[in-house]
Each structure stands twice: as C-alpha cells, then as structure tokens.
Short mmCIF file of C-alpha atoms in Angstrom, two decimals:
data_model
loop_
_atom_site.label_atom_id
_atom_site.label_comp_id
_atom_site.label_asym_id
_atom_site.label_seq_id
_atom_site.Cartn_x
_atom_site.Cartn_y
_atom_site.Cartn_z
CA MET A 1 29.76 79.71 27.80
CA LYS A 2 31.33 76.44 27.04
CA LYS A 3 29.27 74.50 29.58
CA LYS A 4 26.15 76.42 28.82
CA SER A 5 26.86 75.32 24.94
CA LEU A 6 27.45 71.71 25.92
CA SER A 7 24.27 71.70 28.12
CA LEU A 8 22.24 73.13 25.21
CA VAL A 9 23.70 70.27 22.98
CA LEU A 10 22.78 67.73 25.52
CA LEU A 11 19.15 68.90 25.69
CA MET A 12 18.94 68.93 22.16
CA VAL A 13 20.38 65.42 21.89
CA LEU A 14 17.85 64.44 24.77
CA ALA A 15 14.69 65.80 23.09
CA LEU A 16 15.86 64.07 19.76
CA LEU A 17 16.15 60.63 21.67
CA VAL A 18 12.53 61.19 23.31
CA ALA A 19 11.16 62.02 19.86
CA ALA A 20 12.79 58.82 18.43
CA CYS A 21 11.66 56.70 21.09
CA SER A 22 7.92 57.99 20.88
CA GLY A 23 8.36 57.27 17.00
CA GLY A 24 6.99 60.67 16.64
CA LYS A 25 3.28 59.40 16.70
CA PRO A 26 0.54 62.03 17.36
CA ASN A 27 -1.49 61.46 20.34
CA ILE A 28 -5.19 61.12 19.50
CA ALA A 29 -8.10 61.45 21.90
CA ILE A 30 -10.54 58.60 20.57
CA GLY A 31 -13.02 58.93 23.27
CA PRO A 32 -13.78 56.44 26.11
CA PRO A 33 -13.43 52.72 26.09
CA ALA A 34 -16.74 51.08 24.34
CA SER A 35 -18.26 54.44 23.84
CA GLU A 36 -19.78 55.71 20.07
CA THR A 37 -17.00 58.11 20.16
CA SER A 38 -14.42 55.48 20.07
CA SER A 39 -16.48 53.44 17.54
CA VAL A 40 -16.77 56.47 15.05
CA SER A 41 -13.25 57.72 15.87
CA LYS A 42 -11.98 54.27 14.61
CA LEU A 43 -14.11 54.30 11.69
CA ILE A 44 -12.95 57.82 10.56
CA LEU A 45 -9.22 56.65 11.02
CA ASP A 46 -10.04 53.65 8.81
CA ALA A 47 -11.32 55.78 6.14
CA TYR A 48 -7.62 57.47 6.03
CA GLY A 49 -5.98 54.14 6.32
CA ILE A 50 -4.83 55.23 9.86
CA THR A 51 -3.83 51.98 11.81
CA ASP A 52 -3.19 51.70 15.34
CA ASP A 53 0.74 51.56 14.79
CA ASP A 54 0.37 55.18 13.36
CA TYR A 55 -0.80 56.91 16.66
CA LYS A 56 -0.87 56.71 20.37
CA ALA A 57 -4.55 56.54 21.53
CA TYR A 58 -6.12 58.52 24.50
CA GLN A 59 -9.44 57.11 25.62
CA GLU A 60 -10.56 60.42 27.25
CA GLY A 61 -14.13 62.08 27.49
CA PHE A 62 -14.14 65.01 25.57
CA GLY A 63 -13.77 67.54 28.46
CA ASP A 64 -10.57 65.75 29.38
CA ALA A 65 -9.42 65.45 25.86
CA ALA A 66 -9.79 69.34 25.42
CA ASP A 67 -7.83 69.82 28.67
CA GLY A 68 -5.03 67.55 26.82
CA VAL A 69 -5.09 69.48 23.67
CA GLN A 70 -4.85 72.75 25.61
CA ASP A 71 -1.84 71.54 27.61
CA GLY A 72 -0.11 70.13 24.34
CA ASN A 73 -0.52 66.38 25.63
CA ILE A 74 -2.91 65.64 23.03
CA ASP A 75 -2.60 66.53 19.30
CA ILE A 76 -5.96 65.67 17.89
CA SER A 77 -9.44 65.29 19.58
CA ILE A 78 -12.35 63.50 18.14
CA GLY A 79 -15.77 64.27 19.62
CA ILE A 80 -19.57 63.98 18.78
CA LEU A 81 -21.04 67.13 19.79
CA GLY A 82 -23.74 69.62 19.31
CA LEU A 83 -23.43 72.98 17.48
CA PRO A 84 -21.84 75.02 18.93
CA ALA A 85 -20.02 73.03 21.58
CA ALA A 86 -19.08 74.86 24.57
CA SER A 87 -16.04 72.80 25.36
CA ILE A 88 -14.52 73.96 21.98
CA GLU A 89 -15.39 77.55 22.54
CA SER A 90 -13.76 77.19 26.06
CA LEU A 91 -10.50 75.57 24.31
CA GLN A 92 -10.18 78.40 21.89
CA ASN A 93 -10.66 80.96 24.77
CA SER A 94 -7.97 79.23 26.44
CA ALA A 95 -5.50 78.41 23.72
CA GLY A 96 -6.38 80.82 21.19
CA ASP A 97 -5.18 78.85 18.26
CA VAL A 98 -7.91 76.06 17.56
CA VAL A 99 -8.01 74.36 14.16
CA MET A 100 -11.02 72.45 13.18
CA MET A 101 -10.20 69.66 10.45
CA SER A 102 -12.39 68.86 7.64
CA LEU A 103 -13.04 65.26 6.47
CA SER A 104 -12.08 64.38 2.79
CA ASP A 105 -14.87 63.66 0.35
CA ASP A 106 -13.52 59.94 0.16
CA ALA A 107 -13.32 59.65 3.98
CA ILE A 108 -17.10 60.85 4.11
CA SER A 109 -18.08 58.47 1.28
CA TYR A 110 -16.35 55.60 3.40
CA ILE A 111 -18.38 56.59 6.27
CA GLU A 112 -21.36 56.62 4.72
CA GLU A 113 -20.97 53.37 3.26
CA ASN A 114 -19.99 51.78 6.35
CA SER A 115 -22.33 53.49 9.04
CA GLY A 116 -25.37 55.47 9.64
CA TYR A 117 -23.43 58.89 9.74
CA ARG A 118 -24.15 61.30 6.80
CA ARG A 119 -22.50 64.34 5.33
CA HIS A 120 -22.89 67.62 7.29
CA THR A 121 -21.36 71.04 6.89
CA ILE A 122 -20.40 73.01 9.77
CA PRO A 123 -20.73 76.99 8.64
CA LYS A 124 -17.89 78.86 9.31
CA ASP A 125 -19.97 81.35 11.36
CA THR A 126 -20.55 78.54 13.99
CA TYR A 127 -17.13 79.57 15.77
CA ASP A 128 -15.26 82.53 15.68
CA PHE A 129 -11.84 80.74 14.73
CA LEU A 130 -13.21 79.15 11.73
CA ASP A 131 -12.04 80.79 8.16
CA SER A 132 -14.16 78.56 6.01
CA ASP A 133 -17.10 75.83 6.33
CA VAL A 134 -15.95 72.36 7.63
CA GLU A 135 -17.03 69.15 6.15
CA THR A 136 -17.69 66.28 8.52
CA VAL A 137 -20.58 63.66 9.30
CA THR A 138 -23.49 63.68 11.66
CA ALA A 139 -26.01 61.69 13.36
CA TYR A 140 -28.67 62.34 15.90
CA ALA A 141 -28.73 62.44 19.59
CA ILE A 142 -32.12 60.69 20.83
CA LEU A 143 -33.69 59.45 23.97
CA MET A 144 -34.26 55.69 24.59
CA GLY A 145 -36.30 54.46 27.45
CA SER A 146 -36.58 51.01 29.34
CA THR A 147 -39.80 48.98 28.24
CA ASP A 148 -39.64 47.53 31.78
CA THR A 149 -39.95 50.76 33.77
CA ILE A 150 -41.14 53.42 31.40
CA ASP A 151 -44.99 52.68 31.32
CA ASP A 152 -47.33 53.98 28.64
CA GLU A 153 -48.49 57.16 30.38
CA LEU A 154 -44.87 57.96 31.46
CA GLY A 155 -43.69 57.67 27.98
CA TYR A 156 -46.34 60.05 26.65
CA GLU A 157 -45.58 62.53 29.34
CA LEU A 158 -41.85 62.40 28.81
CA ALA A 159 -42.42 63.08 24.96
CA LYS A 160 -44.84 65.64 25.56
CA ILE A 161 -42.78 67.68 28.06
CA MET A 162 -39.70 67.31 25.84
CA ILE A 163 -41.52 69.16 23.09
CA GLU A 164 -43.75 71.76 24.83
CA ASN A 165 -41.30 72.53 27.54
CA ALA A 166 -38.24 72.73 25.65
CA SER A 167 -38.17 76.38 25.91
CA GLU A 168 -37.58 76.19 29.66
CA ASN A 169 -34.33 74.74 29.20
CA THR A 170 -31.20 77.28 28.71
CA HIS A 171 -29.07 74.65 27.10
CA ALA A 172 -28.17 75.58 23.34
CA GLN A 173 -29.33 72.29 21.79
CA ALA A 174 -32.62 72.60 23.63
CA LYS A 175 -33.93 74.65 20.58
CA GLN A 176 -33.75 71.55 18.65
CA MET A 177 -36.37 69.72 20.39
CA ILE A 178 -39.31 70.70 18.39
CA LEU A 179 -42.03 68.75 16.86
CA GLU A 180 -40.70 69.05 13.39
CA ASN A 181 -37.47 67.33 14.60
CA ALA A 182 -39.25 65.01 16.88
CA LEU A 183 -38.69 61.68 14.72
CA ASN A 184 -35.11 62.30 13.52
CA GLY A 185 -33.09 59.36 14.37
CA ALA A 186 -36.24 57.28 14.96
CA GLU A 187 -35.89 55.09 11.53
CA GLY A 188 -35.25 51.42 12.27
CA LEU A 189 -36.06 51.60 16.05
CA PRO A 190 -39.16 50.39 18.06
CA ILE A 191 -41.09 53.37 19.41
CA HIS A 192 -42.36 53.47 22.87
CA PRO A 193 -46.00 53.32 22.48
CA GLY A 194 -46.61 56.33 24.94
CA ALA A 195 -44.52 58.48 22.84
CA LYS A 196 -46.17 57.30 19.67
CA ARG A 197 -49.59 58.34 21.09
CA TYR A 198 -48.42 61.94 21.73
CA TYR A 199 -46.68 62.46 18.29
CA GLU A 200 -49.87 60.99 16.44
CA GLU A 201 -52.01 63.39 18.69
CA GLN A 202 -49.74 66.37 17.21
CA GLY A 203 -50.42 64.96 13.44
CA LEU A 204 -47.13 63.17 12.88
CA THR A 205 -47.23 59.66 11.01
CA ILE A 206 -45.44 56.91 12.74
CA ASP A 207 -44.31 53.69 10.76
CA ASN A 208 -41.98 52.29 13.33
CA PRO A 209 -42.66 49.22 15.09
CA VAL A 210 -44.45 49.72 18.44
CA ALA A 211 -42.30 48.21 21.48
CA GLU A 212 -44.20 45.97 23.87
CA LEU A 213 -43.98 47.02 27.48
CA THR A 214 -43.74 45.08 30.62
CA ALA A 215 -43.83 48.43 32.64
CA ASP A 216 -47.16 48.98 34.27
CA LYS A 217 -48.17 52.56 35.77
CA SER A 218 -50.04 50.81 38.69
CA ASN A 219 -46.63 49.66 40.08
CA ARG A 220 -44.48 52.56 38.81
CA LYS A 221 -41.31 53.29 40.91
CA ASN A 222 -40.74 56.79 42.13
CA ASP A 223 -37.03 57.25 41.58
CA PHE A 224 -35.45 56.74 37.80
CA ILE A 225 -32.22 57.14 36.25
CA LEU A 226 -31.13 58.98 33.31
CA GLY A 227 -27.69 57.90 31.49
CA THR A 228 -26.28 61.18 29.96
CA GLY A 229 -22.49 61.42 28.86
CA SER A 230 -19.15 62.91 30.27
CA GLN A 231 -19.07 66.27 32.05
CA GLY A 232 -16.98 67.89 28.97
CA GLY A 233 -19.73 67.10 26.39
CA THR A 234 -23.31 67.83 25.52
CA TYR A 235 -25.24 65.02 26.96
CA TYR A 236 -24.36 65.78 30.65
CA PRO A 237 -25.48 69.48 31.00
CA LEU A 238 -28.40 69.01 28.59
CA GLY A 239 -29.48 65.86 30.41
CA GLY A 240 -29.45 67.67 33.72
CA GLU A 241 -31.81 70.30 32.60
CA MET A 242 -34.00 68.04 30.97
CA ALA A 243 -34.20 65.88 34.09
CA SER A 244 -35.08 68.95 36.15
CA ILE A 245 -37.90 69.97 33.82
CA TRP A 246 -39.34 66.62 33.91
CA ASN A 247 -39.20 66.24 37.68
CA LYS A 248 -40.87 69.84 37.67
CA HIS A 249 -43.91 68.73 35.52
CA ILE A 250 -44.49 65.16 36.51
CA GLU A 251 -46.01 64.27 39.69
CA GLY A 252 -44.21 61.80 41.97
CA PHE A 253 -41.46 61.40 39.51
CA ASN A 254 -37.99 61.80 40.63
CA LEU A 255 -35.27 61.46 37.80
CA THR A 256 -31.47 61.41 38.29
CA ASN A 257 -29.20 61.96 35.59
CA THR A 258 -25.67 60.47 36.08
CA GLU A 259 -22.42 60.97 34.36
CA THR A 260 -21.44 57.75 31.93
CA GLY A 261 -19.56 56.92 29.00
CA ALA A 262 -22.74 57.98 27.00
CA SER A 263 -24.55 55.58 24.09
CA VAL A 264 -22.98 52.29 24.38
CA GLU A 265 -22.94 52.42 28.17
CA ASN A 266 -26.43 53.80 28.53
CA LEU A 267 -27.96 51.21 26.50
CA SER A 268 -26.08 48.27 28.10
CA SER A 269 -27.35 49.73 31.45
CA ILE A 270 -30.97 49.82 30.25
CA ARG A 271 -30.60 46.28 29.09
CA ASP A 272 -29.21 45.22 32.26
CA GLY A 273 -31.99 46.96 34.31
CA ASN A 274 -29.44 49.60 35.87
CA MET A 275 -30.98 52.62 33.98
CA ASP A 276 -34.49 53.75 32.83
CA LEU A 277 -33.62 56.43 30.37
CA GLY A 278 -30.50 56.86 28.30
CA MET A 279 -29.35 59.54 25.77
CA SER A 280 -27.67 57.86 22.63
CA VAL A 281 -26.51 58.43 19.12
CA HIS A 282 -29.00 56.83 16.95
CA VAL A 283 -26.33 54.61 15.14
CA PRO A 284 -25.29 52.62 18.40
CA ALA A 285 -29.30 52.57 19.17
CA ILE A 286 -29.85 50.73 15.97
CA GLN A 287 -26.91 48.39 16.71
CA ALA A 288 -28.00 47.73 20.20
CA VAL A 289 -31.78 46.70 19.26
CA ASN A 290 -30.24 44.48 16.28
CA GLY A 291 -27.38 42.99 18.48
CA GLU A 292 -24.80 44.22 16.21
CA ALA A 293 -21.16 45.73 16.38
CA ALA A 294 -20.69 46.36 20.10
CA PHE A 295 -23.82 44.57 21.12
CA GLU A 296 -23.34 41.31 19.06
CA GLY A 297 -24.61 38.75 21.31
CA HIS A 298 -25.89 41.02 23.84
CA GLU A 299 -28.76 42.71 22.09
CA VAL A 300 -31.16 45.40 23.85
CA PRO A 301 -34.52 44.05 23.32
CA ASN A 302 -36.11 46.41 26.21
CA ALA A 303 -35.24 49.76 24.72
CA ALA A 304 -37.53 52.02 22.83
CA PHE A 305 -37.21 55.37 21.15
CA ILE A 306 -38.85 58.06 22.85
CA GLY A 307 -37.76 61.23 21.03
CA HIS A 308 -34.96 63.08 19.11
CA ILE A 309 -32.77 65.54 21.03
CA TYR A 310 -30.57 67.29 18.51
CA PRO A 311 -27.92 66.55 15.79
CA GLU A 312 -24.58 64.93 16.64
CA VAL A 313 -21.78 66.32 14.88
CA ILE A 314 -18.37 65.02 14.72
CA GLN A 315 -15.81 67.78 15.34
CA ILE A 316 -12.10 67.08 14.97
CA VAL A 317 -9.76 69.64 16.46
CA THR A 318 -5.99 70.25 16.90
CA ARG A 319 -4.07 73.47 17.53
CA LYS A 320 -1.79 75.36 14.99
CA SER A 321 1.02 74.74 17.28
CA SER A 322 0.78 70.88 16.30
CA ASP A 323 1.59 71.46 12.62
CA ILE A 324 -1.05 68.81 11.87
CA LYS A 325 -3.41 70.29 8.99
CA SER A 326 -5.41 67.19 8.35
CA LEU A 327 -5.78 63.39 9.17
CA ASP A 328 -3.63 62.82 6.14
CA ASP A 329 -0.83 64.42 8.25
CA VAL A 330 -1.04 61.63 10.74
CA LYS A 331 0.15 58.65 8.39
#
C-alpha cells in the first residue's frame, strides 16, 4: 500500500510539474498559416486583449483541429464555417460535450471596427447541443476568378450554372446560391464582365467596377483548377460538388478542385497564375485587390468577383471538460 501511495504522490507531483512548465496555457487552433482563419482568429483574440504569451497556437485546418479538440489536445478551435458545420456536428457526435462560445458585445464592436466582419446570431436550433443563441460575426464566401484565364463567355456560364443548377448540389450550403444572394460580398470588388452580364439579364443592378480581361475564348484552355480549403472545412466538399456540376454543363471544360489553405492561398495562386478559380471570404478578397494586410506589396490585380456562395460564420468551440466558458477565461 505504501508503494502504491508513493507512486500516486509521484504521479501527482509529475502532473503538477508538467502543468507548471506549460504555464497552464490553453491550446488554441487558430487556422493554417497565412489563412483568413488565422487572420480573424488573431483579431478575435486581440479583441479580448489576449496576447501570444497567453496561449499556445496550433495552426491546423478545422478538420484536424476538431480531431484535436476531441482528443483533448486542443482546448479551443476557431473556424470560419457554414451553418450547420458537419465537422462540428461530427465532433459533438464523438465527444458529446461540445460548447460553442459567444463573442461579447465589446469584442464584436472591436471586430466590426477593424474588419469587414459583421455581427451574426447563430440560432440555438442550428445544433442540437446549443441551449441558447450564440453571438458571433460573419462574412461571405465568394468565388473569385482569374481575368487571365476566365474569358467573358466562361464567366457568364460559371455564374449562370452556380445559380440555375444549385439544386443539383447536395451540400447544405448550396441552398444559399440563389439570385437574391448573388451579389452578397461583392461590394468593393471588380466584377467579372461575364458574370455581370448574366446578373443584369436577371434584373440585378451592378454598381461594381468591371474587371478588364486578358482571357479570350478563342484560345481557352481545357483544364482549370479551383482552389477550395481544407478537407475538414466547408470549402472542400462544397467546391468538389460545384466543380462536378460545372464539368457536367460546360462543354470542353474540365475543372479540378484542390485542397488548399483557403482564401489567402487561393487569391495568391490566382495572382501567380497557378489557379483559375478560388473560393474566398470576401474580406481578404478586398484586401487582395487593394494590396492590403497579407497582400501589402503583393496585390492581386487579376482577380474578379463571379458570385456569392454562402455566409461564412465564425464558430468557436471547446468542450465542457476544458472548463473554459468564454475567451475571457484565456487570460
């Protein structure tokens, strides 16, 4: 018994030493490096006065981050996702004690003053585990296209099929791709002339500057690349279905969707001629065309808005077992 008691004491001391060495800092998944998730995560943490010294950052895509939350290796995960997010539902099914944290009014005001994100309420019936509405912020997921490879007619067809064939897409977010939403997130961006032509034919008023194209249908290539996001997020599966539908309806058009770090990587790849279409949050898209934030000195002059995809909602999750009730507990 004495040996067992001594062993138990030693284990307790070892646990305390490990906790002391780590400083008790929570592990927070803030998104992949140079991603929009990373940028907005840091903005959210800034809103609470949380510095790099207050936590250990994990630069994971949301799928890997959710796995980390389930395993207990990550305390908090911040993601930009559609509603409801399959990855969060899967996490709840596995862990059974998911908590989604609201942002404070002061934090939301700070974020609105310093970005293009705006207040959004997640209704409590969005997820089975919610006991009340969740206050957060949102932006828009949009499709940007290269003016060097997406010619006028192709831009028209891409926009038209996004709207008129969205019912063929089984992803939950596809229901957001309707004419009434088509220009959400377009403010401040150059619009592709082909997309503009389609929307005006449908009775929409376009005030955006019109992008100038170097792409020409007469020398259109056959193979195109669509940048999406990580497999654990919304972009990758939704983009895969979008690509299949475009391939089905556009003759001689072959689009391959690829996993990426999402917005920033997609926009940079369009600029560098390595990608033809990219899914993006509208906030970094504006920064890209203006050469701001992550794109300072590296603006993206050859990207144009083609259409709205769905609302992007910041969702911050932890587990009851973490004893973290809000981001105020991180400091």
